[in-house]
Amino acid sequence: MIVRERDGATVVEGVADMDLDHIFDCGQCFRWERDEEGRYMGTAYGRQALMDYDGKERILTIYGSDEEEFENVWRRYLDLDRDYGSIKKELAAGDEVMARAIEYGQGIRILNQEKWETLISFIISQNNNIPRIKKCINSLAETLGEKTGEFCGREFYSLPDAERLAAADVEDLAPCRLGYRAKYLIETARQVAEEGVESLERLGSEEVSSKETFDALTRYCGVGPKVANCIALFSMGKLDRFPIDVWVRKVMNGLYGFDEKDLKGMERFAEEHFGRYGGIAQQYLFYYITHCKEI
């Protein structure tokens, strides 16, 4: 990749295996919005940006970012140092179903998101649709978070930290329309605040195995297997985790012939068939089932 600053933006040349629609519309994140030109504006790690990608020229442009910010934040956030071309070849080898799913969502990359934000975001995501999840998360940020800046005429807010959320009660969260999830968020915040956020951060280290991370996450209030796998995959680098929700059940039934109730069978298949890249395979399958009408 060639990285340079130009007119208030960072321009990155030679970025392959990327499509912003695939990345920001595959259910892994909730704080980015698409504009009429196909660009995405959002926030991560207290920074705001507008991203545009030219697939033909393989050029990524990040407006509002300088080269230092790109190296410190966006390069890792977008997982730009991972060779997704090789991963796709490995996953598709001998698997026509996966090859078809990959072709449909070929530009997906797994974001490296903030661990605390991902934890509370996926608690909110339970039994919820993406537009409503986004509204709830933004409302929570505006209600209890802090303003992080203005960008392109829009104000951005951080999500409340564990201590701030732990001190809240259900009535404080009423404007966010979280329903039963409000109690889960407050209790989880209390757990994180008591243990120290370092304990949560540690789960993303290489010293902690994928299974250990999963088991630790399920101790938090409101975090079941699917949510734990999502958090481990989207913020802790555990790329083998294979979250199973209603959509993945459908795609595993429709394309691989599993009974939709056979979760253990799906988990074993993912572990044996997709191995270390089970989470990336899940994202290709999830995007395919939620966007393709031909299954």
mmCIF file of C-alpha atoms in Angstrom:
data_model
loop_
_atom_site.group_PDB
_atom_site.id
_atom_site.type_symbol
_atom_site.label_atom_id
_atom_site.label_comp_id
_atom_site.label_asym_id
_atom_site.label_seq_id
_atom_site.Cartn_x
_atom_site.Cartn_y
_atom_site.Cartn_z
ATOM 1 C CA MET A 1 0.000 0.000 0.000
ATOM 2 C CA ILE A 2 1.039 3.572 -0.692
ATOM 3 C CA VAL A 3 -0.215 6.101 1.868
ATOM 4 C CA ARG A 4 -0.202 9.867 1.375
ATOM 5 C CA GLU A 5 -2.048 12.946 2.593
ATOM 6 C CA ARG A 6 -3.955 15.081 0.128
ATOM 7 C CA ASP A 7 -6.390 17.977 0.655
ATOM 8 C CA GLY A 8 -7.351 17.086 4.210
ATOM 9 C CA ALA A 9 -7.639 13.368 3.558
ATOM 10 C CA THR A 10 -5.540 10.228 3.670
ATOM 11 C CA VAL A 11 -5.311 8.461 0.316
ATOM 12 C CA VAL A 12 -4.324 4.800 0.366
ATOM 13 C CA GLU A 13 -3.420 3.170 -2.942
ATOM 14 C CA GLY A 14 -3.270 -0.551 -3.612
ATOM 15 C CA VAL A 15 -6.081 -1.651 -1.288
ATOM 16 C CA ALA A 16 -7.527 -4.920 -2.574
ATOM 17 C CA ASP A 17 -10.414 -7.107 -1.391
ATOM 18 C CA MET A 18 -12.521 -4.229 -0.134
ATOM 19 C CA ASP A 19 -16.069 -2.996 -0.579
ATOM 20 C CA LEU A 20 -17.467 -0.474 1.895
ATOM 21 C CA ASP A 21 -21.047 -1.711 1.429
ATOM 22 C CA HIS A 22 -19.920 -5.230 2.286
ATOM 23 C CA ILE A 23 -17.926 -4.091 5.328
ATOM 24 C CA PHE A 24 -20.403 -1.678 6.888
ATOM 25 C CA ASP A 25 -23.608 -3.503 5.924
ATOM 26 C CA CYS A 26 -22.825 -7.042 7.084
ATOM 27 C CA GLY A 27 -24.030 -6.663 10.664
ATOM 28 C CA GLN A 28 -20.669 -6.284 12.378
ATOM 29 C CA CYS A 29 -20.892 -2.568 13.256
ATOM 30 C CA PHE A 30 -23.588 0.026 13.890
ATOM 31 C CA ARG A 31 -22.071 3.520 13.875
ATOM 32 C CA TRP A 32 -21.562 4.083 10.143
ATOM 33 C CA GLU A 33 -24.032 5.496 7.611
ATOM 34 C CA ARG A 34 -23.997 5.435 3.812
ATOM 35 C CA ASP A 35 -24.527 8.645 1.840
ATOM 36 C CA GLU A 36 -25.981 9.039 -1.637
ATOM 37 C CA GLU A 37 -22.530 8.754 -3.215
ATOM 38 C CA GLY A 38 -21.803 5.396 -1.592
ATOM 39 C CA ARG A 39 -19.392 6.827 0.983
ATOM 40 C CA TYR A 40 -19.618 5.962 4.675
ATOM 41 C CA MET A 41 -19.411 8.405 7.564
ATOM 42 C CA GLY A 42 -18.989 7.268 11.129
ATOM 43 C CA THR A 43 -16.899 7.106 14.256
ATOM 44 C CA ALA A 44 -14.501 4.749 16.008
ATOM 45 C CA TYR A 45 -11.981 5.196 18.809
ATOM 46 C CA GLY A 46 -13.192 8.757 19.371
ATOM 47 C CA ARG A 47 -12.384 9.758 15.773
ATOM 48 C CA GLN A 48 -14.724 10.636 12.920
ATOM 49 C CA ALA A 49 -14.212 10.011 9.222
ATOM 50 C CA LEU A 50 -15.826 9.838 5.807
ATOM 51 C CA MET A 51 -14.600 6.899 3.735
ATOM 52 C CA ASP A 52 -14.726 6.393 -0.010
ATOM 53 C CA TYR A 53 -13.365 3.467 -2.007
ATOM 54 C CA ASP A 54 -12.685 3.218 -5.736
ATOM 55 C CA GLY A 55 -12.725 -0.497 -6.480
ATOM 56 C CA LYS A 56 -11.511 -0.111 -10.037
ATOM 57 C CA GLU A 57 -8.432 1.882 -9.033
ATOM 58 C CA ARG A 58 -8.166 0.181 -5.610
ATOM 59 C CA ILE A 59 -7.919 3.523 -3.818
ATOM 60 C CA LEU A 60 -9.293 4.160 -0.326
ATOM 61 C CA THR A 61 -9.811 7.797 0.669
ATOM 62 C CA ILE A 62 -10.417 8.712 4.314
ATOM 63 C CA TYR A 63 -11.608 12.292 4.663
ATOM 64 C CA GLY A 64 -10.869 13.979 7.973
ATOM 65 C CA SER A 65 -7.813 11.829 8.624
ATOM 66 C CA ASP A 66 -4.122 12.600 8.368
ATOM 67 C CA GLU A 67 -1.434 9.979 7.836
ATOM 68 C CA GLU A 68 -0.634 9.712 11.549
ATOM 69 C CA GLU A 69 -4.273 9.022 12.422
ATOM 70 C CA PHE A 70 -4.493 6.481 9.620
ATOM 71 C CA GLU A 71 -1.513 4.572 10.990
ATOM 72 C CA ASN A 72 -2.711 4.781 14.610
ATOM 73 C CA VAL A 73 -6.417 4.090 14.068
ATOM 74 C CA TRP A 74 -7.808 3.271 10.653
ATOM 75 C CA ARG A 75 -5.164 0.871 9.354
ATOM 76 C CA ARG A 76 -5.832 -1.636 12.120
ATOM 77 C CA TYR A 77 -9.542 -0.822 12.379
ATOM 78 C CA LEU A 78 -10.057 -1.795 8.727
ATOM 79 C CA ASP A 79 -7.736 -4.812 9.049
ATOM 80 C CA LEU A 80 -5.738 -3.592 6.068
ATOM 81 C CA ASP A 81 -2.644 -5.675 6.756
ATOM 82 C CA ARG A 82 -4.474 -8.993 6.420
ATOM 83 C CA ASP A 83 -4.375 -10.832 3.076
ATOM 84 C CA TYR A 84 -8.046 -11.529 2.431
ATOM 85 C CA GLY A 85 -7.291 -12.748 -1.065
ATOM 86 C CA SER A 86 -5.446 -15.752 0.362
ATOM 87 C CA ILE A 87 -8.144 -16.328 2.972
ATOM 88 C CA LYS A 88 -10.851 -16.414 0.314
ATOM 89 C CA LYS A 89 -8.892 -18.939 -1.721
ATOM 90 C CA GLU A 90 -8.442 -21.151 1.332
ATOM 91 C CA LEU A 91 -12.109 -21.026 2.300
ATOM 92 C CA ALA A 92 -13.399 -21.570 -1.233
ATOM 93 C CA ALA A 93 -11.130 -24.518 -2.030
ATOM 94 C CA GLY A 94 -13.387 -27.506 -2.682
ATOM 95 C CA ASP A 95 -16.480 -25.684 -1.410
ATOM 96 C CA GLU A 96 -18.734 -24.364 -4.168
ATOM 97 C CA VAL A 97 -21.221 -23.001 -1.633
ATOM 98 C CA MET A 98 -18.605 -20.878 0.101
ATOM 99 C CA ALA A 99 -17.131 -19.822 -3.232
ATOM 100 C CA ARG A 100 -20.551 -18.473 -4.239
ATOM 101 C CA ALA A 101 -21.003 -16.658 -0.933
ATOM 102 C CA ILE A 102 -17.513 -15.153 -1.185
ATOM 103 C CA GLU A 103 -18.180 -13.904 -4.702
ATOM 104 C CA TYR A 104 -21.296 -12.127 -3.454
ATOM 105 C CA GLY A 105 -19.594 -10.468 -0.458
ATOM 106 C CA GLN A 106 -16.009 -10.431 -1.694
ATOM 107 C CA GLY A 107 -15.190 -7.043 -0.135
ATOM 108 C CA ILE A 108 -15.878 -7.961 3.501
ATOM 109 C CA ARG A 109 -13.162 -7.265 6.048
ATOM 110 C CA ILE A 110 -13.510 -7.941 9.774
ATOM 111 C CA LEU A 111 -13.221 -4.669 11.676
ATOM 112 C CA ASN A 112 -11.119 -4.411 14.829
ATOM 113 C CA GLN A 113 -13.584 -2.518 16.979
ATOM 114 C CA GLU A 114 -13.385 -1.144 20.512
ATOM 115 C CA LYS A 115 -14.044 -3.959 22.977
ATOM 116 C CA TRP A 116 -16.305 -2.079 25.394
ATOM 117 C CA GLU A 117 -18.342 -0.553 22.564
ATOM 118 C CA THR A 118 -18.729 -3.944 20.898
ATOM 119 C CA LEU A 119 -19.789 -5.574 24.154
ATOM 120 C CA ILE A 120 -22.641 -3.161 24.815
ATOM 121 C CA SER A 121 -23.569 -2.850 21.134
ATOM 122 C CA PHE A 122 -24.180 -6.574 20.761
ATOM 123 C CA ILE A 123 -26.122 -6.760 24.007
ATOM 124 C CA ILE A 124 -28.365 -4.106 22.442
ATOM 125 C CA SER A 125 -28.492 -6.102 19.178
ATOM 126 C CA GLN A 126 -30.365 -9.050 20.723
ATOM 127 C CA ASN A 127 -33.744 -9.674 19.074
ATOM 128 C CA ASN A 128 -33.388 -6.370 17.265
ATOM 129 C CA ASN A 129 -33.094 -5.159 13.665
ATOM 130 C CA ILE A 130 -30.153 -3.117 12.412
ATOM 131 C CA PRO A 131 -31.936 0.255 11.920
ATOM 132 C CA ARG A 132 -33.317 0.080 15.458
ATOM 133 C CA ILE A 133 -29.970 -1.073 16.886
ATOM 134 C CA LYS A 134 -28.321 1.987 15.358
ATOM 135 C CA LYS A 135 -30.961 4.296 16.819
ATOM 136 C CA CYS A 136 -30.582 2.765 20.285
ATOM 137 C CA ILE A 137 -26.787 3.002 20.237
ATOM 138 C CA ASN A 138 -26.772 6.596 19.008
ATOM 139 C CA SER A 139 -29.388 7.537 21.583
ATOM 140 C CA LEU A 140 -27.333 5.941 24.355
ATOM 141 C CA ALA A 141 -24.266 7.905 23.227
ATOM 142 C CA GLU A 142 -26.167 11.189 23.105
ATOM 143 C CA THR A 143 -27.897 10.542 26.451
ATOM 144 C CA LEU A 144 -24.958 9.412 28.604
ATOM 145 C CA GLY A 145 -21.857 9.768 26.448
ATOM 146 C CA GLU A 146 -19.594 12.732 25.770
ATOM 147 C CA LYS A 147 -19.317 14.808 22.634
ATOM 148 C CA THR A 148 -16.214 13.802 20.679
ATOM 149 C CA GLY A 149 -16.449 16.334 17.878
ATOM 150 C CA GLU A 150 -18.269 17.716 14.863
ATOM 151 C CA PHE A 151 -17.652 16.462 11.352
ATOM 152 C CA CYS A 152 -19.387 17.265 8.078
ATOM 153 C CA GLY A 153 -22.063 19.206 9.972
ATOM 154 C CA ARG A 154 -22.869 16.359 12.352
ATOM 155 C CA GLU A 155 -22.194 16.021 16.074
ATOM 156 C CA PHE A 156 -20.653 12.790 17.356
ATOM 157 C CA TYR A 157 -20.776 11.319 20.851
ATOM 158 C CA SER A 158 -18.911 8.505 22.556
ATOM 159 C CA LEU A 159 -20.720 5.700 24.281
ATOM 160 C CA PRO A 160 -20.668 5.998 28.086
ATOM 161 C CA ASP A 161 -17.797 4.199 29.787
ATOM 162 C CA ALA A 162 -18.405 1.364 32.231
ATOM 163 C CA GLU A 163 -18.307 3.581 35.323
ATOM 164 C CA ARG A 164 -20.816 6.066 33.917
ATOM 165 C CA LEU A 165 -23.205 3.351 32.764
ATOM 166 C CA ALA A 166 -22.838 1.415 36.028
ATOM 167 C CA ALA A 167 -23.980 4.497 37.960
ATOM 168 C CA ALA A 168 -27.136 4.827 35.862
ATOM 169 C CA ASP A 169 -30.514 3.268 36.539
ATOM 170 C CA VAL A 170 -33.163 1.966 34.164
ATOM 171 C CA GLU A 171 -35.046 5.283 34.218
ATOM 172 C CA ASP A 172 -31.907 7.111 33.013
ATOM 173 C CA LEU A 173 -31.904 4.875 29.923
ATOM 174 C CA ALA A 174 -35.611 5.272 29.171
ATOM 175 C CA PRO A 175 -35.017 7.793 26.316
ATOM 176 C CA CYS A 176 -32.902 5.155 24.535
ATOM 177 C CA ARG A 177 -35.848 2.729 24.237
ATOM 178 C CA LEU A 178 -33.721 -0.286 25.123
ATOM 179 C CA GLY A 179 -36.470 -2.317 26.754
ATOM 180 C CA TYR A 180 -35.281 -5.282 28.829
ATOM 181 C CA ARG A 181 -31.744 -4.742 27.503
ATOM 182 C CA ALA A 182 -31.314 -1.698 29.774
ATOM 183 C CA LYS A 183 -30.980 -3.942 32.839
ATOM 184 C CA TYR A 184 -28.429 -6.102 31.040
ATOM 185 C CA LEU A 185 -26.326 -3.075 30.098
ATOM 186 C CA ILE A 186 -26.273 -1.657 33.608
ATOM 187 C CA GLU A 187 -25.382 -4.997 35.201
ATOM 188 C CA THR A 188 -22.671 -5.683 32.627
ATOM 189 C CA ALA A 189 -21.267 -2.189 33.181
ATOM 190 C CA ARG A 190 -21.102 -2.900 36.905
ATOM 191 C CA GLN A 191 -19.249 -6.148 36.255
ATOM 192 C CA VAL A 192 -16.709 -4.414 33.986
ATOM 193 C CA ALA A 193 -16.305 -1.485 36.376
ATOM 194 C CA GLU A 194 -15.682 -3.815 39.324
ATOM 195 C CA GLU A 195 -13.187 -5.991 37.457
ATOM 196 C CA GLY A 196 -11.519 -3.092 35.669
ATOM 197 C CA VAL A 197 -11.711 -2.490 31.942
ATOM 198 C CA GLU A 198 -8.246 -4.056 31.675
ATOM 199 C CA SER A 199 -9.826 -7.468 32.249
ATOM 200 C CA LEU A 200 -12.019 -6.929 29.199
ATOM 201 C CA GLU A 201 -9.107 -5.653 27.110
ATOM 202 C CA ARG A 202 -7.020 -8.674 28.073
ATOM 203 C CA LEU A 203 -9.489 -11.033 26.384
ATOM 204 C CA GLY A 204 -8.252 -9.800 23.014
ATOM 205 C CA SER A 205 -4.623 -10.683 23.662
ATOM 206 C CA GLU A 206 -2.863 -13.546 21.909
ATOM 207 C CA GLU A 207 -2.155 -15.143 25.297
ATOM 208 C CA VAL A 208 -5.883 -15.805 25.794
ATOM 209 C CA SER A 209 -7.306 -18.588 23.648
ATOM 210 C CA SER A 210 -10.451 -18.193 21.587
ATOM 211 C CA LYS A 211 -12.350 -20.596 23.867
ATOM 212 C CA GLU A 212 -11.172 -18.800 27.007
ATOM 213 C CA THR A 213 -12.318 -15.485 25.550
ATOM 214 C CA PHE A 214 -15.707 -16.951 24.674
ATOM 215 C CA ASP A 215 -16.167 -18.455 28.127
ATOM 216 C CA ALA A 216 -15.182 -15.200 29.849
ATOM 217 C CA LEU A 217 -17.604 -13.137 27.762
ATOM 218 C CA THR A 218 -20.550 -15.383 28.608
ATOM 219 C CA ARG A 219 -20.116 -14.376 32.262
ATOM 220 C CA TYR A 220 -21.418 -10.910 31.465
ATOM 221 C CA CYS A 221 -25.101 -10.240 31.996
ATOM 222 C CA GLY A 222 -27.108 -10.647 28.806
ATOM 223 C CA VAL A 223 -24.281 -12.275 26.839
ATOM 224 C CA GLY A 224 -25.217 -15.650 25.382
ATOM 225 C CA PRO A 225 -23.243 -17.795 22.910
ATOM 226 C CA LYS A 226 -24.160 -15.826 19.773
ATOM 227 C CA VAL A 227 -23.385 -12.435 21.315
ATOM 228 C CA ALA A 228 -20.160 -13.723 22.889
ATOM 229 C CA ASN A 229 -18.990 -15.049 19.526
ATOM 230 C CA CYS A 230 -19.785 -11.717 17.853
ATOM 231 C CA ILE A 231 -17.825 -9.747 20.447
ATOM 232 C CA ALA A 232 -14.866 -12.124 20.237
ATOM 233 C CA LEU A 233 -14.867 -11.981 16.434
ATOM 234 C CA PHE A 234 -15.469 -8.273 15.858
ATOM 235 C CA SER A 235 -13.289 -6.774 18.578
ATOM 236 C CA MET A 236 -10.908 -9.388 19.964
ATOM 237 C CA GLY A 237 -9.305 -10.902 16.900
ATOM 238 C CA LYS A 238 -10.730 -14.382 17.448
ATOM 239 C CA LEU A 239 -11.344 -15.095 13.770
ATOM 240 C CA ASP A 240 -12.362 -18.716 14.335
ATOM 241 C CA ARG A 241 -15.559 -17.799 16.245
ATOM 242 C CA PHE A 242 -18.729 -18.700 14.304
ATOM 243 C CA PRO A 243 -21.779 -16.750 15.553
ATOM 244 C CA ILE A 244 -25.065 -18.519 14.831
ATOM 245 C CA ASP A 245 -28.260 -16.476 14.652
ATOM 246 C CA VAL A 246 -31.529 -17.016 12.814
ATOM 247 C CA TRP A 247 -29.962 -16.001 9.484
ATOM 248 C CA VAL A 248 -26.986 -18.319 9.825
ATOM 249 C CA ARG A 249 -29.353 -21.141 10.743
ATOM 250 C CA LYS A 250 -31.242 -20.473 7.512
ATOM 251 C CA VAL A 251 -28.161 -20.357 5.327
ATOM 252 C CA MET A 252 -26.686 -23.487 6.912
ATOM 253 C CA ASN A 253 -30.006 -25.224 6.304
ATOM 254 C CA GLY A 254 -30.492 -23.937 2.768
ATOM 255 C CA LEU A 255 -26.934 -24.348 1.507
ATOM 256 C CA TYR A 256 -25.371 -27.073 3.657
ATOM 257 C CA GLY A 257 -28.450 -29.117 4.571
ATOM 258 C CA PHE A 258 -28.367 -28.765 8.351
ATOM 259 C CA ASP A 259 -31.525 -28.922 10.427
ATOM 260 C CA GLU A 260 -32.043 -25.359 11.701
ATOM 261 C CA LYS A 261 -32.087 -26.659 15.294
ATOM 262 C CA ASP A 262 -28.781 -28.502 14.961
ATOM 263 C CA LEU A 263 -26.537 -25.786 16.403
ATOM 264 C CA LYS A 264 -23.934 -28.245 17.678
ATOM 265 C CA GLY A 265 -23.662 -29.785 14.238
ATOM 266 C CA MET A 266 -23.170 -26.357 12.667
ATOM 267 C CA GLU A 267 -20.499 -25.484 15.222
ATOM 268 C CA ARG A 268 -18.624 -28.746 14.593
ATOM 269 C CA PHE A 269 -18.855 -28.253 10.827
ATOM 270 C CA ALA A 270 -17.521 -24.686 11.079
ATOM 271 C CA GLU A 271 -14.649 -25.792 13.293
ATOM 272 C CA GLU A 272 -13.673 -28.687 11.040
ATOM 273 C CA HIS A 273 -14.464 -27.117 7.664
ATOM 274 C CA PHE A 274 -13.602 -23.428 8.099
ATOM 275 C CA GLY A 275 -11.105 -23.744 10.949
ATOM 276 C CA ARG A 276 -9.155 -20.627 11.906
ATOM 277 C CA TYR A 277 -11.263 -18.471 9.569
ATOM 278 C CA GLY A 278 -14.692 -19.592 10.759
ATOM 279 C CA GLY A 279 -15.726 -16.044 11.635
ATOM 280 C CA ILE A 280 -14.788 -14.692 8.219
ATOM 281 C CA ALA A 281 -16.678 -17.568 6.593
ATOM 282 C CA GLN A 282 -19.689 -16.720 8.763
ATOM 283 C CA GLN A 283 -19.665 -13.149 7.511
ATOM 284 C CA TYR A 284 -19.656 -14.246 3.871
ATOM 285 C CA LEU A 285 -22.572 -16.585 4.588
ATOM 286 C CA PHE A 286 -24.451 -13.972 6.627
ATOM 287 C CA TYR A 287 -24.081 -11.321 3.930
ATOM 288 C CA TYR A 288 -25.171 -13.789 1.269
ATOM 289 C CA ILE A 289 -28.337 -14.914 3.067
ATOM 290 C CA THR A 290 -29.360 -11.365 4.041
ATOM 291 C CA HIS A 291 -28.740 -9.775 0.616
ATOM 292 C CA CYS A 292 -29.200 -12.515 -2.009
ATOM 293 C CA LYS A 293 -32.724 -13.576 -2.993
ATOM 294 C CA GLU A 294 -31.693 -16.763 -4.794
ATOM 295 C CA ILE A 295 -31.231 -19.210 -1.905
#
